[in-house]
Coordinates of C-alpha atoms in Angstrom, one line a residue:
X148 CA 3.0 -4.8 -16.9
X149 CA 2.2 -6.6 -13.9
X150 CA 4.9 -6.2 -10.7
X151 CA 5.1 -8.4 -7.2
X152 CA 6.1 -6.2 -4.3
X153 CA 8.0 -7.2 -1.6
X154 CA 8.5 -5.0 1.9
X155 CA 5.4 -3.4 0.6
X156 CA 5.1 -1.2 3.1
X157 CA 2.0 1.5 2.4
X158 CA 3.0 0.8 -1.7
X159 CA 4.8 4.1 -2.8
X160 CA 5.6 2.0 -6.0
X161 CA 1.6 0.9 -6.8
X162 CA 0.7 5.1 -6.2
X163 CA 3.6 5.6 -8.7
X164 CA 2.7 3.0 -11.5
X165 CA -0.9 3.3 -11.1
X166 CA -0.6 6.6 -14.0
X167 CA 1.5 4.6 -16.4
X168 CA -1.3 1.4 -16.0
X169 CA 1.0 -1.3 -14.0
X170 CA -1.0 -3.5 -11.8
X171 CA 0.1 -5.2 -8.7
X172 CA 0.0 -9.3 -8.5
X173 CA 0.8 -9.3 -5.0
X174 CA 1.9 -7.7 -1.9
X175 CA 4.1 -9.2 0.4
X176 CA 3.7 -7.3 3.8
X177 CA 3.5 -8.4 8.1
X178 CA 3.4 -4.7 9.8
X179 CA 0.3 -4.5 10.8
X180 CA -0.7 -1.1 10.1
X181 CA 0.6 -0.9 6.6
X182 CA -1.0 -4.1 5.7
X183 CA -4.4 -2.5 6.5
X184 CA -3.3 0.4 4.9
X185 CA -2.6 -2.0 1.7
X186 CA -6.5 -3.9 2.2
X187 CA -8.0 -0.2 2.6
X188 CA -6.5 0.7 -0.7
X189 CA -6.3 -2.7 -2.9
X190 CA -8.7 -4.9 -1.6
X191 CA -8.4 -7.7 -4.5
X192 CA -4.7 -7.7 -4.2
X193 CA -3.2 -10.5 -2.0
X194 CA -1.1 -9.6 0.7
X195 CA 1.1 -13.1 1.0
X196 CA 2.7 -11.9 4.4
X197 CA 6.3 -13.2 5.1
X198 CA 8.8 -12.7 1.6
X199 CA 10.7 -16.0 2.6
X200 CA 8.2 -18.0 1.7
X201 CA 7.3 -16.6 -1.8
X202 CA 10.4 -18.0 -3.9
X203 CA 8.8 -21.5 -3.1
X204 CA 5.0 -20.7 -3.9
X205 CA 6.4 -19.0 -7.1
X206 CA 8.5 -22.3 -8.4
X207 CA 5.3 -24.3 -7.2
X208 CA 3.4 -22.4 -9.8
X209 CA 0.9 -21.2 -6.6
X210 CA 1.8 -17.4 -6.9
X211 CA 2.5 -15.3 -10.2
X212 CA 5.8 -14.5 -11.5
X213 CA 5.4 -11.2 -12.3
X214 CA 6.8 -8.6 -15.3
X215 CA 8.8 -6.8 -12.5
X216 CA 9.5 -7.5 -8.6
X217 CA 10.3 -4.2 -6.4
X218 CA 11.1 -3.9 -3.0
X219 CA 13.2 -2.1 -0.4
X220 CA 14.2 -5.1 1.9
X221 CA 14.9 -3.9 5.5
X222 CA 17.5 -1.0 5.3
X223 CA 17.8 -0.9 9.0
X224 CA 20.4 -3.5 8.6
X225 CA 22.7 -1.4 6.8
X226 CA 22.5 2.0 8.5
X227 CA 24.0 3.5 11.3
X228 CA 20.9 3.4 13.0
X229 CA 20.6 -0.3 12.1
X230 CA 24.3 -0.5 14.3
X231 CA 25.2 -1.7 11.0
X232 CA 24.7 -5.5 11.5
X233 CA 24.5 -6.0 7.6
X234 CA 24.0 -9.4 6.5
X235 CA 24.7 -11.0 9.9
X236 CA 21.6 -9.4 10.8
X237 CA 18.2 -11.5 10.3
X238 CA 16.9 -8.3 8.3
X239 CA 20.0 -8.3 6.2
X240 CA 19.1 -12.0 5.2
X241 CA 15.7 -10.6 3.7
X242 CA 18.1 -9.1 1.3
X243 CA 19.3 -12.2 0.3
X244 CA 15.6 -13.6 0.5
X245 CA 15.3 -10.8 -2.2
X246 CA 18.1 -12.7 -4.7
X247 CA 16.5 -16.0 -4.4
X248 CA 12.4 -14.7 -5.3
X249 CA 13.9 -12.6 -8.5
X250 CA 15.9 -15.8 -9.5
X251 CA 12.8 -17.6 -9.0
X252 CA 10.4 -15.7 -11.3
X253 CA 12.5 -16.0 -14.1
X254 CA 13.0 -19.3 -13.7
X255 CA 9.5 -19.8 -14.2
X256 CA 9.4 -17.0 -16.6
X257 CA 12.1 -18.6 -18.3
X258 CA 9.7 -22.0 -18.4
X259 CA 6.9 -20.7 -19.3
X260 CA 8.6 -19.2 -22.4
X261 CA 8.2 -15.1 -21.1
X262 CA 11.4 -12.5 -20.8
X263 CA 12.9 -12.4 -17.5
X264 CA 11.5 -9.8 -14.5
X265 CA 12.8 -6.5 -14.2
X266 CA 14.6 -6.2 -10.7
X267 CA 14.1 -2.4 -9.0
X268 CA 15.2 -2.3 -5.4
X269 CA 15.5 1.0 -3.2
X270 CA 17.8 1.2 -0.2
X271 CA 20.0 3.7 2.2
X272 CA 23.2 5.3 1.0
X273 CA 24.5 3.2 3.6
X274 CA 24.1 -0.2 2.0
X275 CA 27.3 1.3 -0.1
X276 CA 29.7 1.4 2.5
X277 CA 28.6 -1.4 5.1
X278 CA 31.3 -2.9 7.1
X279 CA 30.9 -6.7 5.9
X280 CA 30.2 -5.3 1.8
X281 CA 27.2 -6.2 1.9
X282 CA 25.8 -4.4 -1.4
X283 CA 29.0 -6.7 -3.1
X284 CA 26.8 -9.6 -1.7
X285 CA 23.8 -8.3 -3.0
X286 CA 25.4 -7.7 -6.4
X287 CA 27.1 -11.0 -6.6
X288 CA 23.6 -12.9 -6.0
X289 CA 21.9 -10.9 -8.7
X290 CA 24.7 -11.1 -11.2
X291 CA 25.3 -14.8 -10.6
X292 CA 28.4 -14.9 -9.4
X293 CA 29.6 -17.3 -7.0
X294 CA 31.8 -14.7 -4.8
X295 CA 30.9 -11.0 -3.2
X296 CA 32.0 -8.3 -5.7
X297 CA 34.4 -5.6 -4.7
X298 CA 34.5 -2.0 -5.1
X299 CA 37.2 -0.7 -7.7
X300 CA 38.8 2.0 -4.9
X301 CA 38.1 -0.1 -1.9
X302 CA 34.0 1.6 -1.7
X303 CA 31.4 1.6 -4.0
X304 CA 30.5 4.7 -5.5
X305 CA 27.2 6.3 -5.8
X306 CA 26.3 5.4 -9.1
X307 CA 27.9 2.1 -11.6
X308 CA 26.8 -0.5 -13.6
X309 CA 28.3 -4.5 -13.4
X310 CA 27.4 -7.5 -15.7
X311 CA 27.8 -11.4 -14.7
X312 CA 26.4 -14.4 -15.6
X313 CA 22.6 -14.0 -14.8
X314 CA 21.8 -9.9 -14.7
X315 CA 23.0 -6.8 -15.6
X316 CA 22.5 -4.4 -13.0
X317 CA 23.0 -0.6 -12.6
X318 CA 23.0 1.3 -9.5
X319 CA 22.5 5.3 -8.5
X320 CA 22.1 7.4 -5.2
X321 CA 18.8 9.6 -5.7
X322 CA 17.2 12.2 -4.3
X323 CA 13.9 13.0 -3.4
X324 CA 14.0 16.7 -3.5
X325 CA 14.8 17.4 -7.1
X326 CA 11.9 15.0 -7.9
X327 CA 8.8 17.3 -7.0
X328 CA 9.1 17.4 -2.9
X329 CA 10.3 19.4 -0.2
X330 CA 12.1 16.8 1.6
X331 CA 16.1 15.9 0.9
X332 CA 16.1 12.2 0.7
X333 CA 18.7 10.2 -0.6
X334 CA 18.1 6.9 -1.4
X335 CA 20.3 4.2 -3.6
X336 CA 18.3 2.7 -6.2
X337 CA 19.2 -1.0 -8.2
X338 CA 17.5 -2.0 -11.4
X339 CA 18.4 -5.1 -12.7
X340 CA 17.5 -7.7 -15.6
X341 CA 18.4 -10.5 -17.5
X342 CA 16.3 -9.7 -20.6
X343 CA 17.7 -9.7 -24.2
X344 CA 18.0 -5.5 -25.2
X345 CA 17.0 -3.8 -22.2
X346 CA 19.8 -2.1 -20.5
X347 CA 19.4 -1.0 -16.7
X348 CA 21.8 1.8 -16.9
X349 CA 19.7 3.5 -19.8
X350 CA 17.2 3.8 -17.0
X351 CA 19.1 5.2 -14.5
X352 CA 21.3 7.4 -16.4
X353 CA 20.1 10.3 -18.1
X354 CA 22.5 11.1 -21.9
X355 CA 20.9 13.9 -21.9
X356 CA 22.3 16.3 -19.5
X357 CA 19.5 19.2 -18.6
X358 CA 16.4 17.7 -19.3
X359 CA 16.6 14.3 -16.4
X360 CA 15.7 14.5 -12.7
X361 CA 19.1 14.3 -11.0
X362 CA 20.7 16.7 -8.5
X363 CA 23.3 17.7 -11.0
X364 CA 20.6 18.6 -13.7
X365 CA 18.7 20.3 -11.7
X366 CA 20.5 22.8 -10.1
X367 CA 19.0 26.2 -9.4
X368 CA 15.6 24.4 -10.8
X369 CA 12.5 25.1 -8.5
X370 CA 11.3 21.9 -8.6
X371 CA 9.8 20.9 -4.7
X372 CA 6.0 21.6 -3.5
X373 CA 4.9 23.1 0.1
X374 CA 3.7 21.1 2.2
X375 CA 1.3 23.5 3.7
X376 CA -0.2 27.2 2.6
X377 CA 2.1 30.3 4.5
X378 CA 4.7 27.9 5.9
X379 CA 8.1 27.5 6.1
X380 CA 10.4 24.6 6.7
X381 CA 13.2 24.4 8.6
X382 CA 15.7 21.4 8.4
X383 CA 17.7 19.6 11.1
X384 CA 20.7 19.6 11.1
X385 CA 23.6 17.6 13.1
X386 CA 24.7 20.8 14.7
X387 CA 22.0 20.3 16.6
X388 CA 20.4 23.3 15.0
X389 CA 17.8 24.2 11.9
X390 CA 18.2 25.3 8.0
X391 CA 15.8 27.8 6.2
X392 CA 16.3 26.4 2.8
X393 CA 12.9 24.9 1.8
X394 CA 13.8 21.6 2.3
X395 CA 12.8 19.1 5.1
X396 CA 15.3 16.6 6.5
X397 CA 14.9 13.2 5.9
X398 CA 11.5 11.5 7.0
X399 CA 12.2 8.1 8.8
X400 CA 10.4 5.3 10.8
X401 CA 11.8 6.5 14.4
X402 CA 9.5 10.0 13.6
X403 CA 6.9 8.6 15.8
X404 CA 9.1 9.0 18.9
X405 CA 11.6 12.3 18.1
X406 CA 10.0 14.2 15.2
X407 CA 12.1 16.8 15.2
X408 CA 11.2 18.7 11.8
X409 CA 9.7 21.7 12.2
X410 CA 7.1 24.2 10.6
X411 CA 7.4 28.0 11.6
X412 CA 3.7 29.3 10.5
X413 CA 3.0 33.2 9.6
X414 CA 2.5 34.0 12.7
X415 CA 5.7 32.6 14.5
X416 CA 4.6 29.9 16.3
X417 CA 6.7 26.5 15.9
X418 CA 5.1 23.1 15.6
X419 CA 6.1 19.8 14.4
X420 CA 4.8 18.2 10.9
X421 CA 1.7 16.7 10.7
X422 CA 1.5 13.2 9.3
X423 CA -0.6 14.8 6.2
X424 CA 2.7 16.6 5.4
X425 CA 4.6 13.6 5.8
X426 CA 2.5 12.1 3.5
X427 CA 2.9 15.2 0.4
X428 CA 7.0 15.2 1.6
X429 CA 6.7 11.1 0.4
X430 CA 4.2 12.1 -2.9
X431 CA 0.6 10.5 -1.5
X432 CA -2.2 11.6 -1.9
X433 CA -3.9 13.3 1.4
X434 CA -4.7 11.1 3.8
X435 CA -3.8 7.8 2.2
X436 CA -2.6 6.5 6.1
X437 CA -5.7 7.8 7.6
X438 CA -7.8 4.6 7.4
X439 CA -10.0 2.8 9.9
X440 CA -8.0 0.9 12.0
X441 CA -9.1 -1.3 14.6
X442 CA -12.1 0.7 16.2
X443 CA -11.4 4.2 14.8
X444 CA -9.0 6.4 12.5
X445 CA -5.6 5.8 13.0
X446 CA -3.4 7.3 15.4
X447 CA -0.7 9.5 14.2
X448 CA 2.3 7.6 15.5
X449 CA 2.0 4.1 12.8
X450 CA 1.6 6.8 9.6
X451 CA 4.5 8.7 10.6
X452 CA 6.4 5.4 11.2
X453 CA 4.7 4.3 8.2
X454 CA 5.5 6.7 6.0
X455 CA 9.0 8.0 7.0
X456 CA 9.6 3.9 6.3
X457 CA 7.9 4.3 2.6
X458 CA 9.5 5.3 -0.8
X459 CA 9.4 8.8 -2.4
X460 CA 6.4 8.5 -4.8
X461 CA 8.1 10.6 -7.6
X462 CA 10.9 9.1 -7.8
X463 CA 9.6 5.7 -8.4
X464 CA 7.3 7.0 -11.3
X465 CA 10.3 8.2 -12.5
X466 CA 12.0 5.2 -12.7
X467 CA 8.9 3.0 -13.8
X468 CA 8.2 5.9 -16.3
X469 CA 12.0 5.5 -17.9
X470 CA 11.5 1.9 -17.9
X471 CA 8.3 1.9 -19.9
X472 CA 9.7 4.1 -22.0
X473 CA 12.6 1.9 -22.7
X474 CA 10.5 -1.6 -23.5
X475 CA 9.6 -2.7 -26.8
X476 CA 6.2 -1.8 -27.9
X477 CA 4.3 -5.1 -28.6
X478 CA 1.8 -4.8 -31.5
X479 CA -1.0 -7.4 -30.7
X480 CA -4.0 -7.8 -33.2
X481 CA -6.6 -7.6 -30.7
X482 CA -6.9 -6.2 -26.8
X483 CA -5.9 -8.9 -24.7
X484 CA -1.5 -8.1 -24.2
X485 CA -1.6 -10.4 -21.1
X486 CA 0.9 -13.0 -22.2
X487 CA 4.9 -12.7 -23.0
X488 CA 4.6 -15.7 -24.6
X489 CA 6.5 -16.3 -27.7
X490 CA 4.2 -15.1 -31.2
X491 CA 4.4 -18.7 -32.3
X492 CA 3.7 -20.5 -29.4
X493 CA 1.0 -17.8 -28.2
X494 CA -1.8 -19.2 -29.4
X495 CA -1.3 -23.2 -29.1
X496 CA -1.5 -23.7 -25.4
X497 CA -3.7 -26.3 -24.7
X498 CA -7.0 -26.5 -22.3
X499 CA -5.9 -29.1 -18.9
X500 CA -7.4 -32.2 -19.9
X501 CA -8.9 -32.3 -15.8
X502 CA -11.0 -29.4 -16.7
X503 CA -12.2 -30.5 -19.9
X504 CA -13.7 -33.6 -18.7
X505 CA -15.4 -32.0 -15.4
X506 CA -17.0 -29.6 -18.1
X507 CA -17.8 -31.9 -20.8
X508 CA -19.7 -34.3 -18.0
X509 CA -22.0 -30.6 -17.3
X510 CA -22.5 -29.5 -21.2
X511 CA -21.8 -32.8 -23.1
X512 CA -20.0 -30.7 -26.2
X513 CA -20.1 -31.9 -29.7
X514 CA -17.5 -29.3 -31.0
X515 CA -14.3 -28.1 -30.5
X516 CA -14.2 -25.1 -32.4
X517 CA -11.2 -23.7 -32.5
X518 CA -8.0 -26.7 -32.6
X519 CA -6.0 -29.4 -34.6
X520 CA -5.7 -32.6 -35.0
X521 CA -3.2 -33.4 -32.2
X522 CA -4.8 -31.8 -29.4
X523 CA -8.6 -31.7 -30.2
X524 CA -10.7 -32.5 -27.5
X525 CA -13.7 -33.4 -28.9
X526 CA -14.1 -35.9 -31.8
X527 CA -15.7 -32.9 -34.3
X528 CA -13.2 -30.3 -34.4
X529 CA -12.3 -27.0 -36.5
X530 CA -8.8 -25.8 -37.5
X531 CA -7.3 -23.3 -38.0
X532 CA -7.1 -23.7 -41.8
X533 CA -10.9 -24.2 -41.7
X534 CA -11.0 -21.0 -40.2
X535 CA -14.4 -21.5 -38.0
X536 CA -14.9 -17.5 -37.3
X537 CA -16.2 -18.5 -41.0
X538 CA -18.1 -21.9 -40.6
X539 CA -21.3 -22.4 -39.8
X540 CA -20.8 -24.7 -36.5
X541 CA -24.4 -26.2 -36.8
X542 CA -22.9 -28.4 -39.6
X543 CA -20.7 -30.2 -37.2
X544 CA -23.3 -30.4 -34.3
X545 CA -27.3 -31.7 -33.5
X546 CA -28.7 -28.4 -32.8
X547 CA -29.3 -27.4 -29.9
X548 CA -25.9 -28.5 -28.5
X549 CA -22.8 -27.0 -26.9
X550 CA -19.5 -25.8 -28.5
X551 CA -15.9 -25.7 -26.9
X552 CA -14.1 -22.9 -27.4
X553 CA -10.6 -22.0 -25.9
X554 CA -9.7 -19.2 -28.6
X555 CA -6.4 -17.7 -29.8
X556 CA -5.5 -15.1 -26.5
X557 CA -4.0 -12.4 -29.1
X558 CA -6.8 -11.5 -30.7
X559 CA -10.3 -12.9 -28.2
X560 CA -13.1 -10.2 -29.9
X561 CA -13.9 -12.2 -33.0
X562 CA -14.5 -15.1 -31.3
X563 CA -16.9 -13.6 -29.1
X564 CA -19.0 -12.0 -31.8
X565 CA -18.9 -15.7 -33.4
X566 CA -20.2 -17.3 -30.1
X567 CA -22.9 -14.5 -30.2
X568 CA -24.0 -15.1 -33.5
X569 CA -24.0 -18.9 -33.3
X570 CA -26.7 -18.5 -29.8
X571 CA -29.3 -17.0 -32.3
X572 CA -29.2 -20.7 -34.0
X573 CA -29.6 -22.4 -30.8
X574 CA -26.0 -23.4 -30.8
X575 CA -24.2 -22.7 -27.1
X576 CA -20.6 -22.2 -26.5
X577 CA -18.6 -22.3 -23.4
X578 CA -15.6 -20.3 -23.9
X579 CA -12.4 -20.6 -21.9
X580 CA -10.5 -17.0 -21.8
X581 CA -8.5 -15.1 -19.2
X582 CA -10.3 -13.1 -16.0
X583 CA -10.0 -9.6 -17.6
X584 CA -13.2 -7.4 -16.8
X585 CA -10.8 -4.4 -18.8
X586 CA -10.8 -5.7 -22.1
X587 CA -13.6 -4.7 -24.9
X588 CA -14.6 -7.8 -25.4
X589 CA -15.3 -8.8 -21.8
X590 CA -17.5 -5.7 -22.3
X591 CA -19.2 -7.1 -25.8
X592 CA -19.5 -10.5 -23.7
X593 CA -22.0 -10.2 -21.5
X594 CA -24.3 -8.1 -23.4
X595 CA -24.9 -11.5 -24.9
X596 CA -23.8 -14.3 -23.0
X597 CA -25.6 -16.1 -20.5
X598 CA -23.2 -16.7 -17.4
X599 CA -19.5 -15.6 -16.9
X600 CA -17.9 -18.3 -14.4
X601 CA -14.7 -16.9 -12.3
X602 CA -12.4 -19.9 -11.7
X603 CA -11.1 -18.5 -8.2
X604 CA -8.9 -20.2 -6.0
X605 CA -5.9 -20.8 -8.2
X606 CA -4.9 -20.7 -11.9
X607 CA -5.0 -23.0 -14.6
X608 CA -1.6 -24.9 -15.6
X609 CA -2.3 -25.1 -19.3
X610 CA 0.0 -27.5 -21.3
X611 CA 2.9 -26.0 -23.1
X612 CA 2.4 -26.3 -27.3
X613 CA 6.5 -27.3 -27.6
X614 CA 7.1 -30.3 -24.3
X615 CA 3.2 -31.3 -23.9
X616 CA 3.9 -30.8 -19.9
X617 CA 1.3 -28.9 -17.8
X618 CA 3.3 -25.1 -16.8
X619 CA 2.0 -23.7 -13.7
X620 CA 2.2 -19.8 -12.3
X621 CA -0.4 -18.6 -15.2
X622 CA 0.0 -14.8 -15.0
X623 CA -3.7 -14.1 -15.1
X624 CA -6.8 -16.6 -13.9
X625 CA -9.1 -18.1 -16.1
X626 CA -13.2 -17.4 -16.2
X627 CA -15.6 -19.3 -18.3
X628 CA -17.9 -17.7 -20.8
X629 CA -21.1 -19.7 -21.4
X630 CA -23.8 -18.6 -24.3
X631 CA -26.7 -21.3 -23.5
X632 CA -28.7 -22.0 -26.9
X633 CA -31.3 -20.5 -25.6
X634 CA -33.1 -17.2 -24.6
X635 CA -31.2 -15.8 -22.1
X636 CA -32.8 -12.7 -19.3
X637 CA -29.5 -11.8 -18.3
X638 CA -26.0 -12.2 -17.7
X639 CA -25.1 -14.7 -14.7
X640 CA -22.0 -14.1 -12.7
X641 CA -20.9 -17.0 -10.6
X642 CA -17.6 -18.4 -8.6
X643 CA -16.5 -22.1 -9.1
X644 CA -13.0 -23.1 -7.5
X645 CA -10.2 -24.4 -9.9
X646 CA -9.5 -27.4 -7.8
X647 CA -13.0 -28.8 -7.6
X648 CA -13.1 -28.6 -10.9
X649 CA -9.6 -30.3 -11.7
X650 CA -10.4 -33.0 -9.0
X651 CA -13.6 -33.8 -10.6
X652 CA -12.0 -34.3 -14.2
X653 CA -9.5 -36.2 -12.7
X654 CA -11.9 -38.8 -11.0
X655 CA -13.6 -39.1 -14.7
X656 CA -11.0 -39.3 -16.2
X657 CA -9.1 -42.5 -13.9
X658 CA -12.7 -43.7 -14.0
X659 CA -12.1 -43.1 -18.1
X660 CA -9.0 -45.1 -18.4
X661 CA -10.1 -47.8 -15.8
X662 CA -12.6 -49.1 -18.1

């Protein structure tokens, strides 16, 4: 599962998903701090900035629509704090900013054959009872309706489920404490989806009472961690006054100026929280806010105001775990499970006929090794019925020569061995697959081949098996694996960017249809 993550903030949601295996496809991010925070910890994940402007790039095919889209969009809107502007407020209209990136995924989901994106969005109790409904807003434009839903009592309740045209969505008020920390932090959380058989509300609501994470299963359960060795906290309160229960109040932004929780150590002196206990009351790890910024380590006022801004690590694994749990298992014959693409259609996208040609003017191919009659790109070609894992290539080809090879993505390992093999009769392929350097037969790859080309700069827009049309937004790049046919010393790694190769092909192939 791949997610995009908007309002990243220091990526509770990437610490909690890393343990299941979800990767991140992008961040979307413009504090300063927490986006060096975010290029400290995931270098090779793009930060794209402002959220606006993602629900164009995404339709455009320029940035990925991922398996899920999670966020928190500015909950300063819809607090007290917040002077509860709602959607009035420019911050309120991220929320709405929100709505039109998840319709815009699966919309290109939806084109490019895949399910639709599963919707998780984390926000303040007070979103629930804003004066201008804004959480009926916010459920309208995920559910598709064309008016602001309204609460059944005149408020919305903590936890409910609706269903309209586009999404079914489910809703629940959780918190933090009976998830594994010391720190009592309610938080409203929305998963939503549009996919065929996968129910939101069986994510958020446990059927088995006793054995879930909620506040009403878990009481008199010692569930929290200490922040520190020999302390004790104490809790604010509005009373102006403090609680020995073992529970923090709730971390926020504004810490930085008025950090008013306190720590009474062994010894009876009284001292406020360090931002390393902020960051164990939120799940990180130690020290994930120290970084280098600017000239030195970080100050500790931007990680208090970035954490007490963040998510509650467990309780995001939580919910990522339940929804893993809760997705079909899809059996796939080898170990690329990159594409959603239907079984039938899987393996009949065709190579962009741009990047053919700027290839076939470098290596001159004889072969196309793995196609059919109606989209072969070279004038020798091998079907499927042929099955050429089990013909010999050098009766289609003057050895030595080049082979082209964009092989079925379910199952990539056989066709590597076959390029292998076919080197030792001077016979080189250049093999199309997806930039995965996780797979096993990335790994079996360049113990043989001579050069693995990273196509950076962009993904491919292959052309769809069932309309013939070019689909942008390819969920993974592409790299190029080349076996010369002959002796190699070593494996070559080498960068070539997509649109000097597509603007090359293009110019052969006008130049092609001119003569």
């Amino acid at each position: 599962m791949r997610y995009g993550s908007v309002c990243s903030g220091i990526e509770a949601a990437s610490k909690a998903w890393e343990p299941i295996g979800w990767k991140p496809a992008w961040f979307s991010e413009i504090e300063p701090f927490p986006s060096a925070v975010l290029a400290q910890h995931w270098p090779e994940v793009s930060n794209l900035g402002d959220m606006t402007k993602i629900a164009d790039a995404v339709r455009a095919g320029d940035v990925e629509a991922p398996d899920v889209l999670v966020g928190g969009t500015p909950c300063q809107a819809f607090s007290i704090a917040g002077l509860r502007e709602g959607l009035s407020d420019d911050r309120g209209q991220l929320t709405l900013s929100y709505v039109e990136l998840a319709n815009a995924i699966d919309a290109k989901r939806r084109e490019r054959g895949e399910t639709e994106a599963i919707i998780v969005w984390e926000n303040v109790p007070g979103v629930l009872s804003s004066k201008d409904n804004a959480f009926g807003c916010f459920l309208a434009g995920l559910a598709g309706e064309s008016s602001e839903l309204q609460p059944a009592g005149g408020k919305w309740t903590h936890a409910g489920c609706v269903s309209g045209p586009e999404r079914v969505i489910a809703w629940r008020v959780l918190d933090a404490q009976f998830f594994g920390v010391a720190q009592q932090r309610r938080r409203v959380f929305v998963v939503a989806s549009a996919r065929k058989g996968f129910d939101p509300a069986e994510i958020l609501f446990e059927q088995d009472v006793g054995s879930g994470s909620t506040e009403a299963n878990n009481v008199g359960v010692e569930r929290r961690s200490s922040t520190v060795d020999n302390c004790t906290l104490y809790r604010f309160r509005r009373t102006d006054s403090y609680i020995d229960d073992g529970v923090s109040s709730t971390l926020s932004a504004r810490d930085y100026k008025d950090r008013r929780e306190l720590v009474v150590m062994a010894d009876n002196r009284v001292r406020t929280l360090t931002p390393l206990e902020y960051e164990r009351l939120q799940g990180f790890p130690d020290g994930h806010t120290l970084i280098q910024y600017g000239e030195k380590l970080a100050d500790d006022a931007p990680r208090y105001k970035a954490i007490g801004n963040s998510m509650a690590v467990p309780v995001m694994r939580w919910i990522g775990e339940r929804i893993a749990a809760a997705l079909p298992a899809e059996k796939l014959s080898g170990d690329y499970g990159g594409s959603k693409t239907p079984p039938d259609q899987r393996d009949l996208w065709r190579t962009p006929p741009a990047l053919f040609a700027s290839l076939n003017d470098e290596f001159c191919f004889q072969l196309d090794a793995a196609a059919a009659p109606h989209n072969a790109l070279c004038r020798k070609f091998i079907t499927a019925d042929q099955n050429t894992l089990e013909t010999l290539w050098a009766d289609y080809l003057n050895v030595p020569g080049y082979v082209w090879l964009n092989p079925p993505y379910s199952d990539i390992t056989p066709f590597v061995k076959k390029a292998s093999a076919e080197s030792r009769n001077q016979i080189g392929t250049v093999m199309l697959v997806p930039a995965d350097t996780s797979v096993g037969w990335f790994r079996e790859a360049i113990e043989t081949a001579s050069e693995v080309r990273f196509i950076t700069a962009g993904r491919l827009a292959f052309i769809n098996p069932v309309t013939g049309k070019p689909v942008s937004g390819n969920n993974k790049g592409s790299m190029l694996i080349i076996w010369h046919p002959y002796p190699r010393t070593h494996c070559h790694f080498a960068t070539v960017e997509r649109d000097e190769l597509m603007t090359f092909g293009a110019k052969l192939l006008a130049r092609r249809e001119a003569a």
